[in-house]
PDB file of C-alpha atoms and ligand atoms in Angstrom:
ATOM      1  CA  UNK A   1      80.739 112.676 103.515  1.00  0.00           C
ATOM      2  CA  UNK A   2      82.126 109.290 103.138  1.00  0.00           C
ATOM      3  CA  UNK A   3      83.824 107.722 105.890  1.00  0.00           C
ATOM      4  CA  UNK A   4      87.418 108.027 104.492  1.00  0.00           C
ATOM      5  CA  UNK A   5      87.138 111.738 103.490  1.00  0.00           C
ATOM      6  CA  UNK A   6      90.335 113.713 105.313  1.00  0.00           C
ATOM      7  CA  UNK A   7      92.393 110.470 105.124  1.00  0.00           C
ATOM      8  CA  UNK A   8      95.582 109.707 102.592  1.00  0.00           C
ATOM      9  CA  UNK A   9      95.826 106.387 100.973  1.00  0.00           C
ATOM     10  CA  UNK A  10      99.946 105.475  99.485  1.00  0.00           C
ATOM     11  CA  UNK A  11      99.063 102.835  96.472  1.00  0.00           C
ATOM     12  CA  UNK A  12     101.950 101.776  94.403  1.00  0.00           C
ATOM     13  CA  UNK A  13     102.801 100.660  90.921  1.00  0.00           C
ATOM     14  CA  UNK A  14      99.277 102.901  90.561  1.00  0.00           C
ATOM     15  CA  UNK A  15      99.605 103.542  86.740  1.00  0.00           C
ATOM     16  CA  UNK A  16      98.196 100.363  85.364  1.00  0.00           C
ATOM     17  CA  UNK A  17      96.964  96.992  86.545  1.00  0.00           C
ATOM     18  CA  UNK A  18      96.397  95.826  90.181  1.00  0.00           C
ATOM     19  CA  UNK A  19      97.642  99.060  92.080  1.00  0.00           C
ATOM     20  CA  UNK A  20      95.398 101.550  89.354  1.00  0.00           C
ATOM     21  CA  UNK A  21      92.502  99.192  90.541  1.00  0.00           C
ATOM     22  CA  UNK A  22      93.298  99.608  93.953  1.00  0.00           C
ATOM     23  CA  UNK A  23      93.993 103.141  94.040  1.00  0.00           C
ATOM     24  CA  UNK A  24      90.497 103.590  92.432  1.00  0.00           C
ATOM     25  CA  UNK A  25      89.073 102.042  94.866  1.00  0.00           C
ATOM     26  CA  UNK A  26      90.512 103.697  97.894  1.00  0.00           C
ATOM     27  CA  UNK A  27      89.640 107.594  95.941  1.00  0.00           C
ATOM     28  CA  UNK A  28      85.972 105.883  95.457  1.00  0.00           C
ATOM     29  CA  UNK A  29      86.312 105.250  98.820  1.00  0.00           C
ATOM     30  CA  UNK A  30      87.124 108.991  99.880  1.00  0.00           C
ATOM     31  CA  UNK A  31      90.635 108.258 100.415  1.00  0.00           C
ATOM     32  CA  UNK A  32      92.957 111.174  99.053  1.00  0.00           C
ATOM     33  CA  UNK A  33      96.225 109.624  97.072  1.00  0.00           C
ATOM     34  CA  UNK A  34      99.711 110.220  97.136  1.00  0.00           C
ATOM     35  CA  UNK A  35     100.167 107.973  94.207  1.00  0.00           C
ATOM     36  CA  UNK A  36     103.564 106.471  92.123  1.00  0.00           C
ATOM     37  CA  UNK A  37     105.226 104.867  89.911  1.00  0.00           C
ATOM     38  CA  UNK A  38     108.626 104.902  87.558  1.00  0.00           C
ATOM     39  CA  UNK A  39     107.199 105.913  83.935  1.00  0.00           C
ATOM     40  CA  UNK A  40     105.183 108.874  83.570  1.00  0.00           C
ATOM     41  CA  UNK A  41     101.925 107.168  82.984  1.00  0.00           C
ATOM     42  CA  UNK A  42     101.280 107.533  86.463  1.00  0.00           C
ATOM     43  CA  UNK A  43     100.651 111.454  85.447  1.00  0.00           C
ATOM     44  CA  UNK A  44      97.412 110.133  83.471  1.00  0.00           C
ATOM     45  CA  UNK A  45      96.306 107.962  86.197  1.00  0.00           C
ATOM     46  CA  UNK A  46      96.008 110.812  88.938  1.00  0.00           C
ATOM     47  CA  UNK A  47      93.940 112.909  86.284  1.00  0.00           C
ATOM     48  CA  UNK A  48      91.793 109.815  86.598  1.00  0.00           C
ATOM     49  CA  UNK A  49      91.344 109.544  90.168  1.00  0.00           C
ATOM     50  CA  UNK A  50      90.598 113.525  89.949  1.00  0.00           C
ATOM     51  CA  UNK A  51      87.337 113.043  88.756  1.00  0.00           C
ATOM     52  CA  UNK A  52      86.269 111.279  91.176  1.00  0.00           C
ATOM     53  CA  UNK A  53      86.639 114.172  93.611  1.00  0.00           C
ATOM     54  CA  UNK A  54      89.623 113.262  96.140  1.00  0.00           C
ATOM     55  CA  UNK A  55      93.061 114.737  95.929  1.00  0.00           C
ATOM     56  CA  UNK A  56      94.984 113.478  94.072  1.00  0.00           C
ATOM     57  CA  UNK A  57      99.500 113.880  94.020  1.00  0.00           C
ATOM     58  CA  UNK A  58     101.645 111.847  91.994  1.00  0.00           C
ATOM     59  CA  UNK A  59     104.944 110.787  91.909  1.00  0.00           C
ATOM     60  CA  UNK A  60     107.397 109.509  89.321  1.00  0.00           C
ATOM     61  CA  UNK A  61     109.989 107.267  91.378  1.00  0.00           C
ATOM     62  CA  UNK A  62     112.165 103.936  91.183  1.00  0.00           C
ATOM     63  CA  UNK A  63     110.834 102.319  94.002  1.00  0.00           C
ATOM     64  CA  UNK A  64     113.708  99.692  93.840  1.00  0.00           C
ATOM     65  CA  UNK A  65     115.981 102.482  94.753  1.00  0.00           C
ATOM     66  CA  UNK A  66     116.348 103.573  98.472  1.00  0.00           C
ATOM     67  CA  UNK A  67     116.298 107.187  97.613  1.00  0.00           C
ATOM     68  CA  UNK A  68     112.712 106.402  94.979  1.00  0.00           C
ATOM     69  CA  UNK A  69     111.154 105.137  98.005  1.00  0.00           C
ATOM     70  CA  UNK A  70     113.136 108.755 100.068  1.00  0.00           C
ATOM     71  CA  UNK A  71     111.640 110.470  97.533  1.00  0.00           C
ATOM     72  CA  UNK A  72     107.745 109.132  97.952  1.00  0.00           C
ATOM     73  CA  UNK A  73     108.149 109.297 101.840  1.00  0.00           C
ATOM     74  CA  UNK A  74     109.195 112.852 101.463  1.00  0.00           C
ATOM     75  CA  UNK A  75     106.091 113.759  99.977  1.00  0.00           C
ATOM     76  CA  UNK A  76     103.182 112.890 102.324  1.00  0.00           C
ATOM     77  CA  UNK A  77     105.045 116.335 103.399  1.00  0.00           C
ATOM     78  CA  UNK A  78     104.303 114.885 107.164  1.00  0.00           C
ATOM     79  CA  UNK A  79     100.424 113.909 106.894  1.00  0.00           C
ATOM     80  CA  UNK A  80      99.681 110.884 108.589  1.00  0.00           C
ATOM     81  CA  UNK A  81      99.077 107.856 106.015  1.00  0.00           C
ATOM     82  CA  UNK A  82      96.080 105.967 106.732  1.00  0.00           C
ATOM     83  CA  UNK A  83      96.232 103.230 104.378  1.00  0.00           C
ATOM     84  CA  UNK A  84      99.866 102.261 102.641  1.00  0.00           C
ATOM     85  CA  UNK A  85      98.749 100.058  99.459  1.00  0.00           C
ATOM     86  CA  UNK A  86     102.682  98.625  98.805  1.00  0.00           C
ATOM     87  CA  UNK A  87     102.017  96.544  95.726  1.00  0.00           C
ATOM     88  CA  UNK A  88     104.693  97.396  92.993  1.00  0.00           C
ATOM     89  CA  UNK A  89     106.093  94.525  91.356  1.00  0.00           C
ATOM     90  CA  UNK A  90     107.391  92.993  88.454  1.00  0.00           C
ATOM     91  CA  UNK A  91     108.645  89.525  86.886  1.00  0.00           C
ATOM     92  CA  UNK A  92     111.355  88.703  84.869  1.00  0.00           C
ATOM     93  CA  UNK A  93     110.776  85.379  82.521  1.00  0.00           C
ATOM     94  CA  UNK A  94     113.215  83.262  81.379  1.00  0.00           C
ATOM     95  CA  UNK A  95     115.836  80.949  82.370  1.00  0.00           C
ATOM     96  CA  UNK A  96     118.426  82.522  85.113  1.00  0.00           C
ATOM     97  CA  UNK A  97     121.157  81.641  84.188  1.00  0.00           C
ATOM     98  CA  UNK A  98     120.592  83.571  80.985  1.00  0.00           C
ATOM     99  CA  UNK A  99     119.057  86.651  82.534  1.00  0.00           C
ATOM    100  CA  UNK A 100     121.393  89.907  83.270  1.00  0.00           C
ATOM    101  CA  UNK A 101     122.343  90.225  86.578  1.00  0.00           C
ATOM    102  CA  UNK A 102     121.074  93.901  86.616  1.00  0.00           C
ATOM    103  CA  UNK A 103     117.172  93.451  85.967  1.00  0.00           C
ATOM    104  CA  UNK A 104     117.367  90.197  88.004  1.00  0.00           C
ATOM    105  CA  UNK A 105     118.181  92.193  90.965  1.00  0.00           C
ATOM    106  CA  UNK A 106     116.048  95.049  89.984  1.00  0.00           C
ATOM    107  CA  UNK A 107     113.434  92.707  90.374  1.00  0.00           C
ATOM    108  CA  UNK A 108     114.387  91.399  94.278  1.00  0.00           C
ATOM    109  CA  UNK A 109     115.038  95.520  94.773  1.00  0.00           C
ATOM    110  CA  UNK A 110     111.416  96.860  93.802  1.00  0.00           C
ATOM    111  CA  UNK A 111     109.482  93.653  95.147  1.00  0.00           C
ATOM    112  CA  UNK A 112     111.520  93.079  97.950  1.00  0.00           C
ATOM    113  CA  UNK A 113     114.247  96.152  99.516  1.00  0.00           C
ATOM    114  CA  UNK A 114     112.299  99.291  98.092  1.00  0.00           C
ATOM    115  CA  UNK A 115     108.798  97.541  99.215  1.00  0.00           C
ATOM    116  CA  UNK A 116     109.921  97.164 103.324  1.00  0.00           C
ATOM    117  CA  UNK A 117     111.988 100.060 102.794  1.00  0.00           C
ATOM    118  CA  UNK A 118     108.330 101.938 102.750  1.00  0.00           C
ATOM    119  CA  UNK A 119     107.108  99.668 104.771  1.00  0.00           C
ATOM    120  CA  UNK A 120     109.189 100.263 107.536  1.00  0.00           C
ATOM    121  CA  UNK A 121     109.059 104.162 106.985  1.00  0.00           C
ATOM    122  CA  UNK A 122     105.261 104.320 106.670  1.00  0.00           C
ATOM    123  CA  UNK A 123     104.660 101.561 109.314  1.00  0.00           C
ATOM    124  CA  UNK A 124     106.557 103.001 111.862  1.00  0.00           C
ATOM    125  CA  UNK A 125     104.711 106.760 111.619  1.00  0.00           C
ATOM    126  CA  UNK A 126     101.258 104.555 112.539  1.00  0.00           C
ATOM    127  CA  UNK A 127     102.622 102.302 115.486  1.00  0.00           C
ATOM    128  CA  UNK A 128     103.730 105.679 116.318  1.00  0.00           C
ATOM    129  CA  UNK A 129     100.020 106.637 116.031  1.00  0.00           C
ATOM    130  CA  UNK A 130      98.168 103.718 116.652  1.00  0.00           C
ATOM    131  CA  UNK A 131      96.287 102.978 113.497  1.00  0.00           C
ATOM    132  CA  UNK A 132      96.896 102.295 109.993  1.00  0.00           C
ATOM    133  CA  UNK A 133      96.414  99.540 107.286  1.00  0.00           C
ATOM    134  CA  UNK A 134      99.275  97.910 105.047  1.00  0.00           C
ATOM    135  CA  UNK A 135      98.108  96.241 102.461  1.00  0.00           C
ATOM    136  CA  UNK A 136     100.890  94.271 100.210  1.00  0.00           C
ATOM    137  CA  UNK A 137     100.773  92.668  97.051  1.00  0.00           C
ATOM    138  CA  UNK A 138     101.798  89.080  97.299  1.00  0.00           C
ATOM    139  CA  UNK A 139     100.579  86.601  95.683  1.00  0.00           C
ATOM    140  CA  UNK A 140      99.975  83.105  94.991  1.00  0.00           C
ATOM    141  CA  UNK A 141     103.006  82.648  93.485  1.00  0.00           C
ATOM    142  CA  UNK A 142     104.420  82.407  96.168  1.00  0.00           C
ATOM    143  CA  UNK A 143     103.797  79.240  96.987  1.00  0.00           C
ATOM    144  CA  UNK A 144     105.264  77.811  94.256  1.00  0.00           C
ATOM    145  CA  UNK A 145     109.183  77.404  92.442  1.00  0.00           C
ATOM    146  CA  UNK A 146     108.435  79.829  89.657  1.00  0.00           C
ATOM    147  CA  UNK A 147     110.573  77.554  86.952  1.00  0.00           C
ATOM    148  CA  UNK A 148     111.059  80.381  84.251  1.00  0.00           C
ATOM    149  CA  UNK A 149     110.556  82.814  86.528  1.00  0.00           C
ATOM    150  CA  UNK A 150     112.417  81.801  89.552  1.00  0.00           C
ATOM    151  CA  UNK A 151     113.667  84.774  91.514  1.00  0.00           C
ATOM    152  CA  UNK A 152     109.469  86.644  90.706  1.00  0.00           C
ATOM    153  CA  UNK A 153     108.185  83.340  92.714  1.00  0.00           C
ATOM    154  CA  UNK A 154     111.080  83.291  95.027  1.00  0.00           C
ATOM    155  CA  UNK A 155     110.399  87.561  96.063  1.00  0.00           C
ATOM    156  CA  UNK A 156     107.235  86.280  96.475  1.00  0.00           C
ATOM    157  CA  UNK A 157     107.172  83.973  98.606  1.00  0.00           C
ATOM    158  CA  UNK A 158     109.471  86.424 100.953  1.00  0.00           C
ATOM    159  CA  UNK A 159     106.349  88.599 100.694  1.00  0.00           C
ATOM    160  CA  UNK A 160     104.022  86.814 101.208  1.00  0.00           C
ATOM    161  CA  UNK A 161     106.092  85.401 104.137  1.00  0.00           C
ATOM    162  CA  UNK A 162     106.959  88.741 105.489  1.00  0.00           C
ATOM    163  CA  UNK A 163     103.187  90.054 105.293  1.00  0.00           C
ATOM    164  CA  UNK A 164     102.028  87.456 108.401  1.00  0.00           C
ATOM    165  CA  UNK A 165     105.334  88.024 110.258  1.00  0.00           C
ATOM    166  CA  UNK A 166     104.892  92.233 110.289  1.00  0.00           C
ATOM    167  CA  UNK A 167     100.699  91.814 111.197  1.00  0.00           C
ATOM    168  CA  UNK A 168     102.112  89.067 114.281  1.00  0.00           C
ATOM    169  CA  UNK A 169     104.516  91.499 115.809  1.00  0.00           C
ATOM    170  CA  UNK A 170     101.743  94.639 114.945  1.00  0.00           C
ATOM    171  CA  UNK A 171      98.978  92.479 116.715  1.00  0.00           C
ATOM    172  CA  UNK A 172      97.169  95.415 119.314  1.00  0.00           C
ATOM    173  CA  UNK A 173      99.402  97.882 118.028  1.00  0.00           C
ATOM    174  CA  UNK A 174      96.428  99.387 115.995  1.00  0.00           C
ATOM    175  CA  UNK A 175      98.039  98.814 112.421  1.00  0.00           C
ATOM    176  CA  UNK A 176      97.015  96.123 110.357  1.00  0.00           C
ATOM    177  CA  UNK A 177      98.473  94.304 108.184  1.00  0.00           C
ATOM    178  CA  UNK A 178      96.488  92.076 104.894  1.00  0.00           C
ATOM    179  CA  UNK A 179      98.335  90.358 101.989  1.00  0.00           C
ATOM    180  CA  UNK A 180      96.403  90.347  98.588  1.00  0.00           C
ATOM    181  CA  UNK A 181      97.717  86.877  96.967  1.00  0.00           C
ATOM    182  CA  UNK A 182      96.266  86.878  93.215  1.00  0.00           C
ATOM    183  CA  UNK A 183      96.740  84.337  90.706  1.00  0.00           C
ATOM    184  CA  UNK A 184      96.979  84.857  87.193  1.00  0.00           C
ATOM    185  CA  UNK A 185      95.817  88.639  86.421  1.00  0.00           C
ATOM    186  CA  UNK A 186      95.109  90.678  82.998  1.00  0.00           C
ATOM    187  CA  UNK A 187      97.587  93.129  83.205  1.00  0.00           C
ATOM    188  CA  UNK A 188     100.892  94.649  81.602  1.00  0.00           C
ATOM    189  CA  UNK A 189     102.624  92.221  83.934  1.00  0.00           C
ATOM    190  CA  UNK A 190     103.410  89.385  81.370  1.00  0.00           C
ATOM    191  CA  UNK A 191     104.529  91.314  79.140  1.00  0.00           C
ATOM    192  CA  UNK A 192     107.022  93.391  80.806  1.00  0.00           C
ATOM    193  CA  UNK A 193     108.381  89.703  82.496  1.00  0.00           C
ATOM    194  CA  UNK A 194     108.598  89.099  78.337  1.00  0.00           C
ATOM    195  CA  UNK A 195     105.984  86.410  79.095  1.00  0.00           C
ATOM    196  CA  UNK A 196     104.084  86.433  75.928  1.00  0.00           C
ATOM    197  CA  UNK A 197     104.854  83.175  73.898  1.00  0.00           C
ATOM    198  CA  UNK A 198     104.383  81.277  77.366  1.00  0.00           C
ATOM    199  CA  UNK A 199     101.075  79.170  78.712  1.00  0.00           C
ATOM    200  CA  UNK A 200     100.377  81.299  81.110  1.00  0.00           C
ATOM    201  CA  UNK A 201     100.616  84.281  79.414  1.00  0.00           C
ATOM    202  CA  UNK A 202      98.556  83.240  76.920  1.00  0.00           C
ATOM    203  CA  UNK A 203      96.158  81.417  79.376  1.00  0.00           C
ATOM    204  CA  UNK A 204      92.469  83.219  80.578  1.00  0.00           C
ATOM    205  CA  UNK A 205      93.309  85.711  83.422  1.00  0.00           C
ATOM    206  CA  UNK A 206      91.085  87.735  86.319  1.00  0.00           C
ATOM    207  CA  UNK A 207      90.344  91.354  86.313  1.00  0.00           C
ATOM    208  CA  UNK A 208      92.206  93.286  87.919  1.00  0.00           C
ATOM    209  CA  UNK A 209      89.873  95.431  88.880  1.00  0.00           C
ATOM    210  CA  UNK A 210      87.917  92.153  91.135  1.00  0.00           C
ATOM    211  CA  UNK A 211      90.976  90.955  92.092  1.00  0.00           C
ATOM    212  CA  UNK A 212      92.032  94.254  93.420  1.00  0.00           C
ATOM    213  CA  UNK A 213      87.926  94.853  95.295  1.00  0.00           C
ATOM    214  CA  UNK A 214      89.053  91.470  97.024  1.00  0.00           C
ATOM    215  CA  UNK A 215      92.359  92.598  98.179  1.00  0.00           C
ATOM    216  CA  UNK A 216      90.673  96.252  98.687  1.00  0.00           C
ATOM    217  CA  UNK A 217      88.285  95.082 101.330  1.00  0.00           C
ATOM    218  CA  UNK A 218      90.112  92.339 103.059  1.00  0.00           C
ATOM    219  CA  UNK A 219      92.199  95.491 103.944  1.00  0.00           C
ATOM    220  CA  UNK A 220      89.661  97.336 105.455  1.00  0.00           C
ATOM    221  CA  UNK A 221      88.114  94.670 107.634  1.00  0.00           C
ATOM    222  CA  UNK A 222      91.987  93.781 108.245  1.00  0.00           C
ATOM    223  CA  UNK A 223      92.508  90.360 107.337  1.00  0.00           C
ATOM    224  CA  UNK A 224      95.241  88.524 107.573  1.00  0.00           C
ATOM    225  CA  UNK A 225      95.057  87.546 104.010  1.00  0.00           C
ATOM    226  CA  UNK A 226      93.040  86.550 100.659  1.00  0.00           C
ATOM    227  CA  UNK A 227      93.715  84.219  97.851  1.00  0.00           C
ATOM    228  CA  UNK A 228      91.853  85.946  94.658  1.00  0.00           C
ATOM    229  CA  UNK A 229      88.878  83.923  93.254  1.00  0.00           C
ATOM    230  CA  UNK A 230      88.200  79.984  93.428  1.00  0.00           C
ATOM    231  CA  UNK A 231      90.450  78.114  90.770  1.00  0.00           C
ATOM    232  CA  UNK A 232      93.276  80.466  92.621  1.00  0.00           C
ATOM    233  CA  UNK A 233      92.259  79.017  96.232  1.00  0.00           C
ATOM    234  CA  UNK A 234      92.254  75.353  94.836  1.00  0.00           C
ATOM    235  CA  UNK A 235      96.070  75.781  92.942  1.00  0.00           C
ATOM    236  CA  UNK A 236      97.477  77.512  96.503  1.00  0.00           C
ATOM    237  CA  UNK A 237      95.761  74.793  99.154  1.00  0.00           C
ATOM    238  CA  UNK A 238      97.270  71.996  96.276  1.00  0.00           C
ATOM    239  CA  UNK A 239     100.251  73.782  96.600  1.00  0.00           C
ATOM    240  CA  UNK A 240     100.826  73.596 100.053  1.00  0.00           C
ATOM    241  CA  UNK A 241     100.886  69.226 100.337  1.00  0.00           C
ATOM    242  CA  UNK A 242     102.342  69.007  96.310  1.00  0.00           C
ATOM    243  CA  UNK A 243     105.868  68.717  96.232  1.00  0.00           C
ATOM    244  CA  UNK A 244     108.481  71.361  95.090  1.00  0.00           C
ATOM    245  CA  UNK A 245     109.491  69.196  92.732  1.00  0.00           C
ATOM    246  CA  UNK A 246     105.951  68.142  91.125  1.00  0.00           C
ATOM    247  CA  UNK A 247     105.089  71.972  91.416  1.00  0.00           C
ATOM    248  CA  UNK A 248     108.558  73.261  89.847  1.00  0.00           C
ATOM    249  CA  UNK A 249     108.321  71.194  86.858  1.00  0.00           C
ATOM    250  CA  UNK A 250     104.131  71.485  86.675  1.00  0.00           C
ATOM    251  CA  UNK A 251     105.846  75.457  86.240  1.00  0.00           C
ATOM    252  CA  UNK A 252     107.744  75.088  83.614  1.00  0.00           C
ATOM    253  CA  UNK A 253     105.352  74.247  82.178  1.00  0.00           C
ATOM    254  CA  UNK A 254     102.955  76.590  81.917  1.00  0.00           C
ATOM    255  CA  UNK A 255     106.248  79.596  81.926  1.00  0.00           C
ATOM    256  CA  UNK A 256     108.850  78.009  79.483  1.00  0.00           C
ATOM    257  CA  UNK A 257     109.211  79.984  76.817  1.00  0.00           C
ATOM    258  CA  UNK A 258     107.511  78.873  74.049  1.00  0.00           C
ATOM    259  CA  UNK A 259     105.248  77.210  75.857  1.00  0.00           C
ATOM    260  CA  UNK A 260     102.149  79.216  74.393  1.00  0.00           C
ATOM    261  CA  UNK A 261     102.894  76.759  71.341  1.00  0.00           C
ATOM    262  CA  UNK A 262     103.645  73.359  72.400  1.00  0.00           C
TER     263      UNK A 262
HETATM  264  N1  NAP B   1      99.425  90.308  87.103  1.00  0.00           N
HETATM  265  C1  NAP B   1      99.202  89.024  87.652  1.00  0.00           C
HETATM  266  O1  NAP B   1      98.822  88.005  87.282  1.00  0.00           O
HETATM  267  C2  NAP B   1      99.984  89.167  89.228  1.00  0.00           C
HETATM  268  C3  NAP B   1      99.543  88.018  89.979  1.00  0.00           C
HETATM  269  C4  NAP B   1     100.287  88.045  91.109  1.00  0.00           C
HETATM  270  C5  NAP B   1     100.724  89.245  91.323  1.00  0.00           C
HETATM  271  N2  NAP B   1     100.233  90.169  90.807  1.00  0.00           N
HETATM  272  C6  NAP B   1     101.716  91.696  91.772  1.00  0.00           C
HETATM  273  O2  NAP B   1     100.487  92.348  91.254  1.00  0.00           O
HETATM  274  C7  NAP B   1     101.755  93.983  90.949  1.00  0.00           C
HETATM  275  C8  NAP B   1     100.790  94.754  90.350  1.00  0.00           C
HETATM  276  O3  NAP B   1     100.844  94.239  89.192  1.00  0.00           O
HETATM  277  P1  NAP B   1     100.685  94.004  87.697  1.00  0.00           P
HETATM  278  O4  NAP B   1     100.078  92.935  87.660  1.00  0.00           O
HETATM  279  O5  NAP B   1      99.341  95.247  88.046  1.00  0.00           O
HETATM  280  O6  NAP B   1     101.249  94.413  86.744  1.00  0.00           O
HETATM  281  P2  NAP B   1     101.652  95.599  86.212  1.00  0.00           P
HETATM  282  O7  NAP B   1     100.106  96.161  85.474  1.00  0.00           O
HETATM  283  O8  NAP B   1     102.450  96.136  85.382  1.00  0.00           O
HETATM  284  O9  NAP B   1     101.700  96.337  87.303  1.00  0.00           O
HETATM  285  C9  NAP B   1     102.618  97.200  87.609  1.00  0.00           C
HETATM  286  C10 NAP B   1     103.604  98.333  88.483  1.00  0.00           C
HETATM  287  O10 NAP B   1     104.382  98.493  89.104  1.00  0.00           O
HETATM  288  C11 NAP B   1     105.441  99.806  89.227  1.00  0.00           C
HETATM  289  N3  NAP B   1     106.631  99.334  89.302  1.00  0.00           N
HETATM  290  C12 NAP B   1     107.348  97.890  88.966  1.00  0.00           C
HETATM  291  N4  NAP B   1     108.283  98.303  89.174  1.00  0.00           N
HETATM  292  C13 NAP B   1     108.161  99.953  89.713  1.00  0.00           C
HETATM  293  C14 NAP B   1     109.717 100.105  90.246  1.00  0.00           C
HETATM  294  N5  NAP B   1     110.485  99.942  90.000  1.00  0.00           N
HETATM  295  N6  NAP B   1     109.195 101.433  90.548  1.00  0.00           N
HETATM  296  C15 NAP B   1     108.297 102.044  90.291  1.00  0.00           C
HETATM  297  N7  NAP B   1     107.173 101.449  89.854  1.00  0.00           N
HETATM  298  C16 NAP B   1     106.892  99.983  89.829  1.00  0.00           C
HETATM  299  C17 NAP B   1     104.358  99.834  87.425  1.00  0.00           C
HETATM  300  O11 NAP B   1     104.766 100.942  86.991  1.00  0.00           O
HETATM  301  P3  NAP B   1     106.299 101.188  85.825  1.00  0.00           P
HETATM  302  O12 NAP B   1     105.479 101.268  84.594  1.00  0.00           O
HETATM  303  O13 NAP B   1     105.954 103.676  85.745  1.00  0.00           O
HETATM  304  O14 NAP B   1     107.437 100.782  86.248  1.00  0.00           O
HETATM  305  C18 NAP B   1     102.771  99.441  87.953  1.00  0.00           C
HETATM  306  O15 NAP B   1     102.866 100.924  88.239  1.00  0.00           O
HETATM  307  C19 NAP B   1     103.070  93.624  91.518  1.00  0.00           C
HETATM  308  O16 NAP B   1     103.441  93.158  92.359  1.00  0.00           O
HETATM  309  C20 NAP B   1     102.047  92.061  90.825  1.00  0.00           C
HETATM  310  O17 NAP B   1     103.931  91.406  91.457  1.00  0.00           O
HETATM  311  C21 NAP B   1     100.445  89.905  90.263  1.00  0.00           C
END
């Protein structure tokens, strides 16, 4: 019997990409799953994970909304959540002043508001029980002003910072908080952010299965964070000492619309 039999992991954004692979890591390690995303594709992911021999429930909910988060939380039906992997997120390429503000707000509400609302609800239960693991999917994007994906990078700066603050608040409670900080990863992210005509959109990226495995292991070890891949470790270390203007200019070169052809 697996060490996690009978335990429950909640994974958001588990229909594709890093979240799908995080959910797979949980299921392969014996966790039952409650998974969520905004589109019906989440139910197909659930069918995939059931083949791994665990119980799986899937919820379709817009986690940018308070009601969407509550729908997911209510689906736990009072069952203890042993691991919460708050992974759902999206980007929005292009020049900020030309963007539709509803779309901008949806990025903020998904990556920040919905994420921390869910973490507050589930985290409170974990603290009462004196145990639990929380994983945020942050990003190394949080270290860099993200010209032409500005709102997204700002949200990830929030998540990276918030994760460490919450970790500190919860020390000695039995609840651990970990931040997974990937670099560019081969998922649907860049297509959904309308960034396929950018240098970064066209670049070779990390394998989401490798990224998720590193995040899952860090969460299970109770580490504070994990930056995946050697190149990303160098990029994030450099970002700590480089002037923000320089970082923003570098980001422009890889994220400006049309940069793939320059
Ligand atoms: N790919 C990268 O280069 C990269 C690098 C660093 C960090 N990240 C972070 O990794 C996380 C996963 O992204 P990914 O790269 O795996 O991209 P992805 O393949 O586009 O997956 C995003 C997941 O989040 C879900 N989602 C997005 N908005 C949602 C909402 N409002 N409500 C419910 N579900 C929502 C999507 O489901 P629906 O399709 O149903 O909306 C999907 O399951 C994100 O937080 C992203 O910021 C990605």
